[in-house]
Amino acid sequence: MEIQQVLHMNSGDGKTSYAINSQLQRTVAAMVKPILEESMEELYLTLFPECLKMADLGCSAGPNTLLVVSKVMDIIGTKSQKLNRPPPSLQAFLNDLPGNDFNTIFKSLPSFYKKLENEKGSSFGHCFITAVPGSFYGRLFPNNSLHFVHSSYALMWLSEAPKQLVSKEAMNKGNICIAKTSPPPVFNAYLEQFERDFKMFLKCRAEELVPGGRMVLTTMGSIKSDDPLCIWEVVGLNLNDMVLEGLIEAEKLDTFNLPYYAPTTEEVKKVIEIEGSFTLLKLEVFKMDWDSYIKKANSGLDKQERATMIATDIRAVGEPILASQFGEENMDSLFQRFKDVVLDHMEAEKCEYVNLVISLAERG
């Protein structure tokens, strides 16, 4: 299985597509907005670029894809007006893996440009948008070509699952990610993979950013590395049930490991310090109940309806990679079971997402 071809969201605009099941990501983006504003204003006041060049890494395809571009235009445009300076133009590079639904993004651009023209007029600079397929765990842009890098809900996805997990002593049997039943070698393997990947990510971005360039990164995280809080563990439990019922081969489950790691703040700090190219300006943690973003937008829904929406949201994110391993024919059953177990968990305990927001400046 080639990870770069299957690690993407559900495409199109169907009922299980990411395009109509991405309210969680939109809610998180709204919560991060104050840090984004602070970073962009400081960047603008330091560099005053005539054309601000930014990249959104792991952009996916849906209603949130152009959200950060619009926000950056608002922040910089408003700041330039207050300073009585001409607004800079914006060149935005949208990056994701080649399997991403870039066609949906391209089709949305004419209406996006029209909306910018109607809402902002000549008081804001021109906006130019380009797609850049490829892995952000390698180089994507020339040296010193970017002022700002943004990434939201992408860095928890690793370049690959740890290779050593297929060996007997480290096999994560019956799980698809770090879980409460995972032996210590599994924890170590995932942590080492995260450290390698995040270090490479920082190294590449340091080469691509101008001196003093900024990054704002948001990722799912953990409070303690030995006490994971991962909704994907629930998916693994459902897959185990399907193995017991003979619907899925045990070997398929035992040899599959999701390339996913939710780091702690200390693990993030350690890699930033070791890599050495960036100054850590802020590292904040905020928690959200699994269903809080749904209750905020749809206050009248009961717990069962909220569990159904959570299941559809997770399906929109994980179905392509799961279907490539366990078969498309098993996805309806898997996520029906997942919905039921999510409901049980929410009734029995407090279930939360942990989010890390990281603000960085390139040291130059």
mmCIF file of C-alpha atoms in Angstrom:
data_model
loop_
_atom_site.group_PDB
_atom_site.id
_atom_site.type_symbol
_atom_site.label_atom_id
_atom_site.label_comp_id
_atom_site.label_asym_id
_atom_site.label_seq_id
_atom_site.Cartn_x
_atom_site.Cartn_y
_atom_site.Cartn_z
ATOM 1 C CA MET A 1 0.000 0.000 0.000
ATOM 2 C CA GLU A 2 1.453 3.371 -1.074
ATOM 3 C CA ILE A 3 0.648 5.787 1.774
ATOM 4 C CA GLN A 4 0.871 8.896 -0.406
ATOM 5 C CA GLN A 5 -1.910 7.579 -2.656
ATOM 6 C CA VAL A 6 -4.403 6.603 0.061
ATOM 7 C CA LEU A 7 -3.753 9.153 2.827
ATOM 8 C CA HIS A 8 -6.341 11.735 1.863
ATOM 9 C CA MET A 9 -9.886 12.737 2.762
ATOM 10 C CA ASN A 10 -13.008 11.409 1.026
ATOM 11 C CA SER A 11 -13.357 13.393 -2.189
ATOM 12 C CA GLY A 12 -16.389 14.866 -3.934
ATOM 13 C CA ASP A 13 -19.490 16.218 -2.210
ATOM 14 C CA GLY A 14 -21.368 13.045 -1.227
ATOM 15 C CA LYS A 15 -22.813 12.313 2.213
ATOM 16 C CA THR A 16 -19.520 10.867 3.521
ATOM 17 C CA SER A 17 -17.261 13.413 1.790
ATOM 18 C CA TYR A 18 -14.864 15.657 3.664
ATOM 19 C CA ALA A 19 -16.418 18.628 1.870
ATOM 20 C CA ILE A 20 -19.599 18.341 3.929
ATOM 21 C CA ASN A 21 -18.109 16.691 7.039
ATOM 22 C CA SER A 22 -15.374 19.076 8.181
ATOM 23 C CA GLN A 23 -17.046 21.186 10.865
ATOM 24 C CA LEU A 24 -14.544 20.001 13.493
ATOM 25 C CA GLN A 25 -11.631 21.371 11.483
ATOM 26 C CA ARG A 26 -13.493 24.649 10.893
ATOM 27 C CA THR A 27 -14.191 25.007 14.620
ATOM 28 C CA VAL A 28 -10.528 24.422 15.458
ATOM 29 C CA ALA A 29 -9.459 27.015 12.864
ATOM 30 C CA ALA A 30 -11.737 29.588 14.510
ATOM 31 C CA MET A 31 -10.208 28.875 17.927
ATOM 32 C CA VAL A 32 -6.690 29.360 16.547
ATOM 33 C CA LYS A 33 -7.537 32.684 14.856
ATOM 34 C CA PRO A 34 -6.096 34.967 17.620
ATOM 35 C CA ILE A 35 -2.687 33.271 17.344
ATOM 36 C CA LEU A 36 -2.831 33.475 13.548
ATOM 37 C CA GLU A 37 -3.629 37.196 13.746
ATOM 38 C CA GLU A 38 -0.775 37.876 16.159
ATOM 39 C CA SER A 39 1.734 35.978 14.024
ATOM 40 C CA MET A 40 0.655 37.611 10.745
ATOM 41 C CA GLU A 41 0.644 41.149 12.148
ATOM 42 C CA GLU A 42 4.134 40.724 13.625
ATOM 43 C CA LEU A 43 5.369 39.251 10.351
ATOM 44 C CA TYR A 44 3.922 42.109 8.316
ATOM 45 C CA LEU A 45 5.300 44.807 10.618
ATOM 46 C CA THR A 46 8.754 43.204 10.469
ATOM 47 C CA LEU A 47 9.076 42.480 6.742
ATOM 48 C CA PHE A 48 6.506 44.705 4.928
ATOM 49 C CA PRO A 49 6.481 42.435 1.837
ATOM 50 C CA GLU A 50 4.966 43.816 -1.375
ATOM 51 C CA CYS A 51 3.823 40.288 -2.191
ATOM 52 C CA LEU A 52 3.294 38.041 0.805
ATOM 53 C CA LYS A 53 3.987 34.406 -0.073
ATOM 54 C CA MET A 54 2.377 31.770 2.125
ATOM 55 C CA ALA A 55 1.836 28.011 2.055
ATOM 56 C CA ASP A 56 -0.981 26.016 3.608
ATOM 57 C CA LEU A 57 0.356 22.501 4.122
ATOM 58 C CA GLY A 58 -2.139 19.648 4.273
ATOM 59 C CA CYS A 59 -4.881 21.850 2.824
ATOM 60 C CA SER A 60 -7.301 19.006 1.903
ATOM 61 C CA ALA A 61 -10.334 19.919 -0.242
ATOM 62 C CA GLY A 62 -13.550 21.389 1.075
ATOM 63 C CA PRO A 63 -15.117 24.557 2.489
ATOM 64 C CA ASN A 64 -12.157 25.091 4.851
ATOM 65 C CA THR A 65 -9.455 24.936 2.178
ATOM 66 C CA LEU A 66 -9.476 28.638 1.318
ATOM 67 C CA LEU A 67 -10.445 29.784 4.811
ATOM 68 C CA VAL A 68 -6.915 30.578 5.985
ATOM 69 C CA VAL A 69 -6.155 32.415 2.718
ATOM 70 C CA SER A 70 -9.174 34.649 3.278
ATOM 71 C CA LYS A 71 -8.228 35.220 6.929
ATOM 72 C CA VAL A 72 -4.658 36.180 6.038
ATOM 73 C CA MET A 73 -5.953 38.668 3.460
ATOM 74 C CA ASP A 74 -8.247 40.204 6.078
ATOM 75 C CA ILE A 75 -5.487 40.478 8.687
ATOM 76 C CA ILE A 76 -2.858 41.987 6.388
ATOM 77 C CA GLY A 77 -5.313 44.165 4.483
ATOM 78 C CA THR A 78 -6.724 45.666 7.679
ATOM 79 C CA LYS A 79 -3.242 46.264 9.108
ATOM 80 C CA SER A 80 -1.995 47.981 5.945
ATOM 81 C CA GLN A 81 -5.055 50.273 5.933
ATOM 82 C CA LYS A 82 -4.386 51.316 9.539
ATOM 83 C CA LEU A 83 -0.794 52.125 8.594
ATOM 84 C CA ASN A 84 -1.903 53.940 5.435
ATOM 85 C CA ARG A 85 0.219 51.621 3.314
ATOM 86 C CA PRO A 86 -0.751 49.985 0.002
ATOM 87 C CA PRO A 87 -1.997 46.433 0.661
ATOM 88 C CA PRO A 88 0.381 43.670 -0.394
ATOM 89 C CA SER A 89 -0.680 41.079 -2.922
ATOM 90 C CA LEU A 90 -0.893 37.504 -1.680
ATOM 91 C CA GLN A 91 0.506 34.404 -3.336
ATOM 92 C CA ALA A 92 -0.900 31.296 -1.647
ATOM 93 C CA PHE A 93 0.407 27.790 -2.263
ATOM 94 C CA LEU A 94 -2.026 25.006 -1.341
ATOM 95 C CA ASN A 95 -0.237 21.745 -0.580
ATOM 96 C CA ASP A 96 -1.377 18.207 0.051
ATOM 97 C CA LEU A 97 -0.476 14.699 -1.056
ATOM 98 C CA PRO A 98 -1.116 13.795 -4.721
ATOM 99 C CA GLY A 99 -4.257 11.818 -3.837
ATOM 100 C CA ASN A 100 -5.984 14.975 -2.577
ATOM 101 C CA ASP A 101 -9.050 16.169 -4.510
ATOM 102 C CA PHE A 102 -7.356 19.197 -6.085
ATOM 103 C CA ASN A 103 -9.998 19.355 -8.832
ATOM 104 C CA THR A 104 -12.605 20.383 -6.265
ATOM 105 C CA ILE A 105 -10.310 23.219 -5.173
ATOM 106 C CA PHE A 106 -9.759 24.390 -8.743
ATOM 107 C CA LYS A 107 -13.504 24.423 -9.416
ATOM 108 C CA SER A 108 -14.080 26.602 -6.352
ATOM 109 C CA LEU A 109 -11.534 29.279 -7.324
ATOM 110 C CA PRO A 110 -13.690 31.396 -9.696
ATOM 111 C CA SER A 111 -16.383 31.865 -7.050
ATOM 112 C CA PHE A 112 -13.715 32.513 -4.393
ATOM 113 C CA TYR A 113 -12.066 35.232 -6.494
ATOM 114 C CA LYS A 114 -15.479 36.755 -7.235
ATOM 115 C CA LYS A 115 -16.326 36.810 -3.540
ATOM 116 C CA LEU A 116 -13.020 38.534 -2.755
ATOM 117 C CA GLU A 117 -13.726 41.154 -5.394
ATOM 118 C CA ASN A 118 -17.251 41.814 -4.108
ATOM 119 C CA GLU A 119 -16.365 41.886 -0.412
ATOM 120 C CA LYS A 120 -12.930 43.501 -0.413
ATOM 121 C CA GLY A 121 -12.723 45.487 -3.627
ATOM 122 C CA SER A 122 -9.585 47.492 -4.301
ATOM 123 C CA SER A 123 -8.825 48.019 -0.613
ATOM 124 C CA PHE A 124 -7.068 44.650 -0.534
ATOM 125 C CA GLY A 125 -4.248 43.362 -2.729
ATOM 126 C CA HIS A 126 -4.521 40.768 -5.467
ATOM 127 C CA CYS A 127 -4.625 37.082 -4.548
ATOM 128 C CA PHE A 128 -2.942 34.337 -6.583
ATOM 129 C CA ILE A 129 -3.508 30.671 -5.690
ATOM 130 C CA THR A 130 -1.403 27.701 -6.799
ATOM 131 C CA ALA A 131 -1.592 23.988 -5.939
ATOM 132 C CA VAL A 132 1.583 22.145 -4.920
ATOM 133 C CA PRO A 133 1.128 18.349 -4.627
ATOM 134 C CA GLY A 134 3.725 16.521 -2.560
ATOM 135 C CA SER A 135 4.750 15.454 0.936
ATOM 136 C CA PHE A 136 5.615 18.217 3.385
ATOM 137 C CA TYR A 137 8.167 15.849 4.910
ATOM 138 C CA GLY A 138 10.403 16.877 2.020
ATOM 139 C CA ARG A 139 11.234 20.076 0.140
ATOM 140 C CA LEU A 140 8.347 21.764 -1.674
ATOM 141 C CA PHE A 141 9.636 25.276 -2.442
ATOM 142 C CA PRO A 142 12.894 27.087 -3.364
ATOM 143 C CA ASN A 143 15.157 28.564 -0.704
ATOM 144 C CA ASN A 144 13.930 31.765 0.951
ATOM 145 C CA SER A 145 10.719 31.814 -1.079
ATOM 146 C CA LEU A 146 8.043 31.905 1.652
ATOM 147 C CA HIS A 147 7.091 34.404 4.341
ATOM 148 C CA PHE A 148 4.527 32.294 6.170
ATOM 149 C CA VAL A 149 3.606 28.617 6.568
ATOM 150 C CA HIS A 150 0.308 27.401 7.975
ATOM 151 C CA SER A 151 -0.775 23.849 8.717
ATOM 152 C CA SER A 152 -3.879 22.640 10.534
ATOM 153 C CA TYR A 153 -4.718 19.052 11.459
ATOM 154 C CA ALA A 154 -2.063 17.575 9.183
ATOM 155 C CA LEU A 155 1.114 17.040 11.222
ATOM 156 C CA MET A 156 -0.333 14.182 13.273
ATOM 157 C CA TRP A 157 -0.193 12.194 10.027
ATOM 158 C CA LEU A 158 3.285 10.704 9.710
ATOM 159 C CA SER A 159 5.235 10.059 6.520
ATOM 160 C CA GLU A 160 4.757 6.336 7.173
ATOM 161 C CA ALA A 161 3.888 3.932 9.961
ATOM 162 C CA PRO A 162 6.973 2.762 11.890
ATOM 163 C CA LYS A 163 8.589 -0.056 9.920
ATOM 164 C CA GLN A 164 9.648 -2.001 13.007
ATOM 165 C CA LEU A 165 6.022 -2.661 13.969
ATOM 166 C CA VAL A 166 5.897 -5.598 11.560
ATOM 167 C CA SER A 167 8.561 -7.460 13.577
ATOM 168 C CA LYS A 168 7.441 -9.964 16.214
ATOM 169 C CA GLU A 169 8.745 -8.158 19.290
ATOM 170 C CA ALA A 170 7.092 -4.860 18.363
ATOM 171 C CA MET A 171 3.926 -6.009 16.605
ATOM 172 C CA ASN A 172 0.920 -3.895 17.610
ATOM 173 C CA LYS A 173 -1.413 -6.882 17.410
ATOM 174 C CA GLY A 174 -5.118 -6.063 17.352
ATOM 175 C CA ASN A 175 -4.558 -2.291 17.214
ATOM 176 C CA ILE A 176 -4.243 0.202 14.367
ATOM 177 C CA CYS A 177 -2.463 2.928 16.372
ATOM 178 C CA ILE A 178 -1.050 3.469 19.845
ATOM 179 C CA ALA A 179 -3.638 2.044 22.238
ATOM 180 C CA LYS A 180 -3.912 1.185 25.912
ATOM 181 C CA THR A 181 -2.996 -2.431 25.118
ATOM 182 C CA SER A 182 0.043 -1.528 22.993
ATOM 183 C CA PRO A 183 3.379 -2.800 24.386
ATOM 184 C CA PRO A 184 6.197 -0.293 25.126
ATOM 185 C CA PRO A 185 8.103 -0.941 21.857
ATOM 186 C CA VAL A 186 5.076 0.360 19.943
ATOM 187 C CA PHE A 187 5.096 3.632 21.886
ATOM 188 C CA ASN A 188 8.826 4.005 21.254
ATOM 189 C CA ALA A 189 8.516 3.218 17.544
ATOM 190 C CA TYR A 190 5.799 5.818 16.987
ATOM 191 C CA LEU A 191 7.655 8.462 19.004
ATOM 192 C CA GLU A 192 10.865 7.886 17.037
ATOM 193 C CA GLN A 193 8.949 8.144 13.745
ATOM 194 C CA PHE A 194 7.351 11.412 14.880
ATOM 195 C CA GLU A 195 10.733 12.828 15.911
ATOM 196 C CA ARG A 196 12.298 11.960 12.544
ATOM 197 C CA ASP A 197 9.369 13.362 10.582
ATOM 198 C CA PHE A 198 8.899 16.575 12.554
ATOM 199 C CA LYS A 199 12.634 17.283 12.495
ATOM 200 C CA MET A 200 12.643 16.899 8.695
ATOM 201 C CA PHE A 201 9.541 19.091 8.431
ATOM 202 C CA LEU A 202 11.260 21.878 10.385
ATOM 203 C CA LYS A 203 14.508 21.531 8.433
ATOM 204 C CA CYS A 204 12.721 21.831 5.071
ATOM 205 C CA ARG A 205 10.598 24.791 6.154
ATOM 206 C CA ALA A 206 13.649 26.602 7.559
ATOM 207 C CA GLU A 207 15.263 26.423 4.121
ATOM 208 C CA GLU A 208 12.107 27.587 2.346
ATOM 209 C CA LEU A 209 11.231 30.499 4.656
ATOM 210 C CA VAL A 210 12.891 33.893 4.484
ATOM 211 C CA PRO A 211 14.841 34.944 7.601
ATOM 212 C CA GLY A 212 12.262 35.927 10.199
ATOM 213 C CA GLY A 213 9.483 33.988 8.458
ATOM 214 C CA ARG A 214 6.671 32.588 10.585
ATOM 215 C CA MET A 215 4.741 29.360 11.031
ATOM 216 C CA VAL A 216 1.479 28.575 12.818
ATOM 217 C CA LEU A 217 0.866 24.840 13.160
ATOM 218 C CA THR A 218 -2.134 23.097 14.719
ATOM 219 C CA THR A 219 -2.156 19.376 15.398
ATOM 220 C CA MET A 220 -3.959 16.865 17.525
ATOM 221 C CA GLY A 221 -1.897 16.044 20.580
ATOM 222 C CA SER A 222 -1.782 14.143 23.859
ATOM 223 C CA ILE A 223 -1.395 15.148 27.477
ATOM 224 C CA LYS A 224 0.855 12.191 28.352
ATOM 225 C CA SER A 225 2.703 10.018 25.841
ATOM 226 C CA ASP A 226 2.006 6.848 27.858
ATOM 227 C CA ASP A 227 -1.721 7.602 28.158
ATOM 228 C CA PRO A 228 -3.004 8.104 24.626
ATOM 229 C CA LEU A 229 -6.382 9.659 24.004
ATOM 230 C CA CYS A 230 -7.109 8.644 20.443
ATOM 231 C CA ILE A 231 -10.442 8.236 18.695
ATOM 232 C CA TRP A 232 -8.723 5.908 16.208
ATOM 233 C CA GLU A 233 -8.309 3.386 19.025
ATOM 234 C CA VAL A 234 -12.099 3.000 18.931
ATOM 235 C CA VAL A 235 -11.923 2.214 15.201
ATOM 236 C CA GLY A 236 -9.412 -0.510 16.059
ATOM 237 C CA LEU A 237 -11.827 -2.036 18.582
ATOM 238 C CA ASN A 238 -14.512 -2.235 15.900
ATOM 239 C CA LEU A 239 -12.092 -3.884 13.468
ATOM 240 C CA ASN A 240 -11.285 -6.465 16.149
ATOM 241 C CA ASP A 241 -14.972 -7.317 16.436
ATOM 242 C CA MET A 242 -15.161 -7.757 12.664
ATOM 243 C CA VAL A 243 -12.164 -10.120 12.800
ATOM 244 C CA LEU A 244 -13.902 -12.220 15.471
ATOM 245 C CA GLU A 245 -16.987 -12.405 13.252
ATOM 246 C CA GLY A 246 -14.913 -13.549 10.291
ATOM 247 C CA LEU A 247 -15.584 -10.421 8.227
ATOM 248 C CA ILE A 248 -11.927 -9.359 8.158
ATOM 249 C CA GLU A 249 -8.774 -11.497 8.189
ATOM 250 C CA ALA A 250 -6.802 -11.244 11.439
ATOM 251 C CA GLU A 251 -3.549 -10.815 9.497
ATOM 252 C CA LYS A 252 -4.914 -7.728 7.762
ATOM 253 C CA LEU A 253 -5.541 -6.103 11.141
ATOM 254 C CA ASP A 254 -2.317 -7.261 12.784
ATOM 255 C CA THR A 255 -0.138 -5.972 9.930
ATOM 256 C CA PHE A 256 -1.836 -2.570 9.631
ATOM 257 C CA ASN A 257 -0.626 0.460 11.569
ATOM 258 C CA LEU A 258 -2.070 3.900 11.011
ATOM 259 C CA PRO A 259 0.628 6.541 10.292
ATOM 260 C CA TYR A 260 -0.760 8.706 13.102
ATOM 261 C CA TYR A 261 0.855 10.180 16.203
ATOM 262 C CA ALA A 262 -0.497 12.808 18.581
ATOM 263 C CA PRO A 263 2.535 14.303 20.376
ATOM 264 C CA THR A 264 2.758 15.932 23.788
ATOM 265 C CA THR A 265 3.970 19.506 24.266
ATOM 266 C CA GLU A 266 7.269 18.225 25.660
ATOM 267 C CA GLU A 267 7.844 16.021 22.617
ATOM 268 C CA VAL A 268 7.175 18.978 20.308
ATOM 269 C CA LYS A 269 9.512 21.275 22.277
ATOM 270 C CA LYS A 270 12.294 18.699 22.251
ATOM 271 C CA VAL A 271 12.333 18.371 18.459
ATOM 272 C CA ILE A 272 12.170 22.162 17.949
ATOM 273 C CA GLU A 273 15.147 22.642 20.284
ATOM 274 C CA ILE A 274 17.210 19.844 18.716
ATOM 275 C CA GLU A 275 16.539 20.939 15.122
ATOM 276 C CA GLY A 276 17.454 24.502 16.071
ATOM 277 C CA SER A 277 16.142 26.582 13.151
ATOM 278 C CA PHE A 278 13.132 28.124 14.899
ATOM 279 C CA THR A 279 12.283 30.148 17.973
ATOM 280 C CA LEU A 280 9.212 28.806 19.757
ATOM 281 C CA LEU A 281 6.947 31.791 20.370
ATOM 282 C CA LYS A 282 3.864 29.999 21.657
ATOM 283 C CA LEU A 283 2.749 26.468 22.374
ATOM 284 C CA GLU A 284 -0.816 26.290 23.620
ATOM 285 C CA VAL A 285 -3.096 23.372 24.446
ATOM 286 C CA PHE A 286 -6.868 23.386 24.195
ATOM 287 C CA LYS A 287 -9.305 20.541 24.656
ATOM 288 C CA MET A 288 -12.667 19.887 23.035
ATOM 289 C CA ASP A 289 -15.283 17.274 23.793
ATOM 290 C CA TRP A 290 -15.735 14.903 20.869
ATOM 291 C CA ASP A 291 -19.165 16.395 20.231
ATOM 292 C CA SER A 292 -18.700 20.012 21.384
ATOM 293 C CA TYR A 293 -18.329 21.408 17.865
ATOM 294 C CA ILE A 294 -21.559 19.635 16.869
ATOM 295 C CA LYS A 295 -23.496 20.929 19.878
ATOM 296 C CA LYS A 296 -22.326 24.446 19.108
ATOM 297 C CA ALA A 297 -23.665 24.325 15.548
ATOM 298 C CA ASN A 298 -26.686 22.060 16.181
ATOM 299 C CA SER A 299 -27.846 22.508 19.771
ATOM 300 C CA GLY A 300 -31.043 20.501 19.242
ATOM 301 C CA LEU A 301 -29.355 17.178 18.396
ATOM 302 C CA ASP A 302 -29.442 14.337 20.915
ATOM 303 C CA LYS A 303 -26.429 12.174 21.812
ATOM 304 C CA GLN A 304 -27.219 9.481 19.254
ATOM 305 C CA GLU A 305 -27.453 12.046 16.452
ATOM 306 C CA ARG A 306 -24.180 13.621 17.577
ATOM 307 C CA ALA A 307 -22.497 10.197 17.631
ATOM 308 C CA THR A 308 -23.699 9.640 14.067
ATOM 309 C CA MET A 309 -22.141 12.935 12.979
ATOM 310 C CA ILE A 310 -18.848 12.105 14.714
ATOM 311 C CA ALA A 311 -18.760 8.757 12.907
ATOM 312 C CA THR A 312 -19.393 10.421 9.546
ATOM 313 C CA ASP A 313 -16.688 13.023 10.215
ATOM 314 C CA ILE A 314 -14.122 10.350 11.078
ATOM 315 C CA ARG A 315 -15.189 8.320 8.052
ATOM 316 C CA ALA A 316 -14.610 11.344 5.807
ATOM 317 C CA VAL A 317 -11.024 11.503 7.086
ATOM 318 C CA GLY A 318 -10.076 7.840 7.407
ATOM 319 C CA GLU A 319 -12.095 5.867 4.873
ATOM 320 C CA PRO A 320 -9.610 5.931 1.946
ATOM 321 C CA ILE A 321 -6.707 4.456 3.920
ATOM 322 C CA LEU A 322 -8.911 2.015 5.852
ATOM 323 C CA ALA A 323 -10.729 0.837 2.714
ATOM 324 C CA SER A 324 -7.403 0.194 0.968
ATOM 325 C CA GLN A 325 -6.507 -2.294 3.726
ATOM 326 C CA PHE A 326 -9.835 -3.764 4.826
ATOM 327 C CA GLY A 327 -12.003 -3.394 1.719
ATOM 328 C CA GLU A 328 -14.606 -0.854 0.678
ATOM 329 C CA GLU A 329 -17.316 -3.456 1.218
ATOM 330 C CA ASN A 330 -16.640 -3.356 4.985
ATOM 331 C CA MET A 331 -16.793 0.405 5.498
ATOM 332 C CA ASP A 332 -20.554 0.763 6.088
ATOM 333 C CA SER A 333 -20.486 -1.920 8.767
ATOM 334 C CA LEU A 334 -17.295 -0.552 10.346
ATOM 335 C CA PHE A 335 -18.593 2.972 10.807
ATOM 336 C CA GLN A 336 -22.038 1.847 11.985
ATOM 337 C CA ARG A 337 -20.267 -0.100 14.734
ATOM 338 C CA PHE A 338 -17.988 2.860 15.362
ATOM 339 C CA LYS A 339 -20.995 5.140 15.886
ATOM 340 C CA ASP A 340 -22.454 2.754 18.472
ATOM 341 C CA VAL A 341 -19.180 2.499 20.413
ATOM 342 C CA VAL A 342 -18.653 6.287 20.293
ATOM 343 C CA LEU A 343 -22.108 6.692 21.831
ATOM 344 C CA ASP A 344 -21.233 4.209 24.587
ATOM 345 C CA HIS A 345 -17.960 6.023 25.312
ATOM 346 C CA MET A 346 -19.613 9.451 25.492
ATOM 347 C CA GLU A 347 -22.219 8.126 27.928
ATOM 348 C CA ALA A 348 -19.618 6.423 30.140
ATOM 349 C CA GLU A 349 -16.732 8.927 30.260
ATOM 350 C CA LYS A 350 -15.459 12.337 29.208
ATOM 351 C CA CYS A 351 -14.117 12.037 25.664
ATOM 352 C CA GLU A 352 -11.914 14.876 24.428
ATOM 353 C CA TYR A 353 -9.722 15.927 21.544
ATOM 354 C CA VAL A 354 -6.440 17.509 22.651
ATOM 355 C CA ASN A 355 -5.144 20.199 20.286
ATOM 356 C CA LEU A 356 -1.696 21.808 20.172
ATOM 357 C CA VAL A 357 -1.123 25.213 18.561
ATOM 358 C CA ILE A 358 2.504 26.039 17.767
ATOM 359 C CA SER A 359 3.724 29.499 16.740
ATOM 360 C CA LEU A 360 7.300 29.684 15.413
ATOM 361 C CA ALA A 361 9.718 32.236 13.960
ATOM 362 C CA GLU A 362 12.607 31.309 11.659
ATOM 363 C CA ARG A 363 15.860 32.364 13.330
ATOM 364 C CA GLY A 364 17.635 33.482 10.151
#
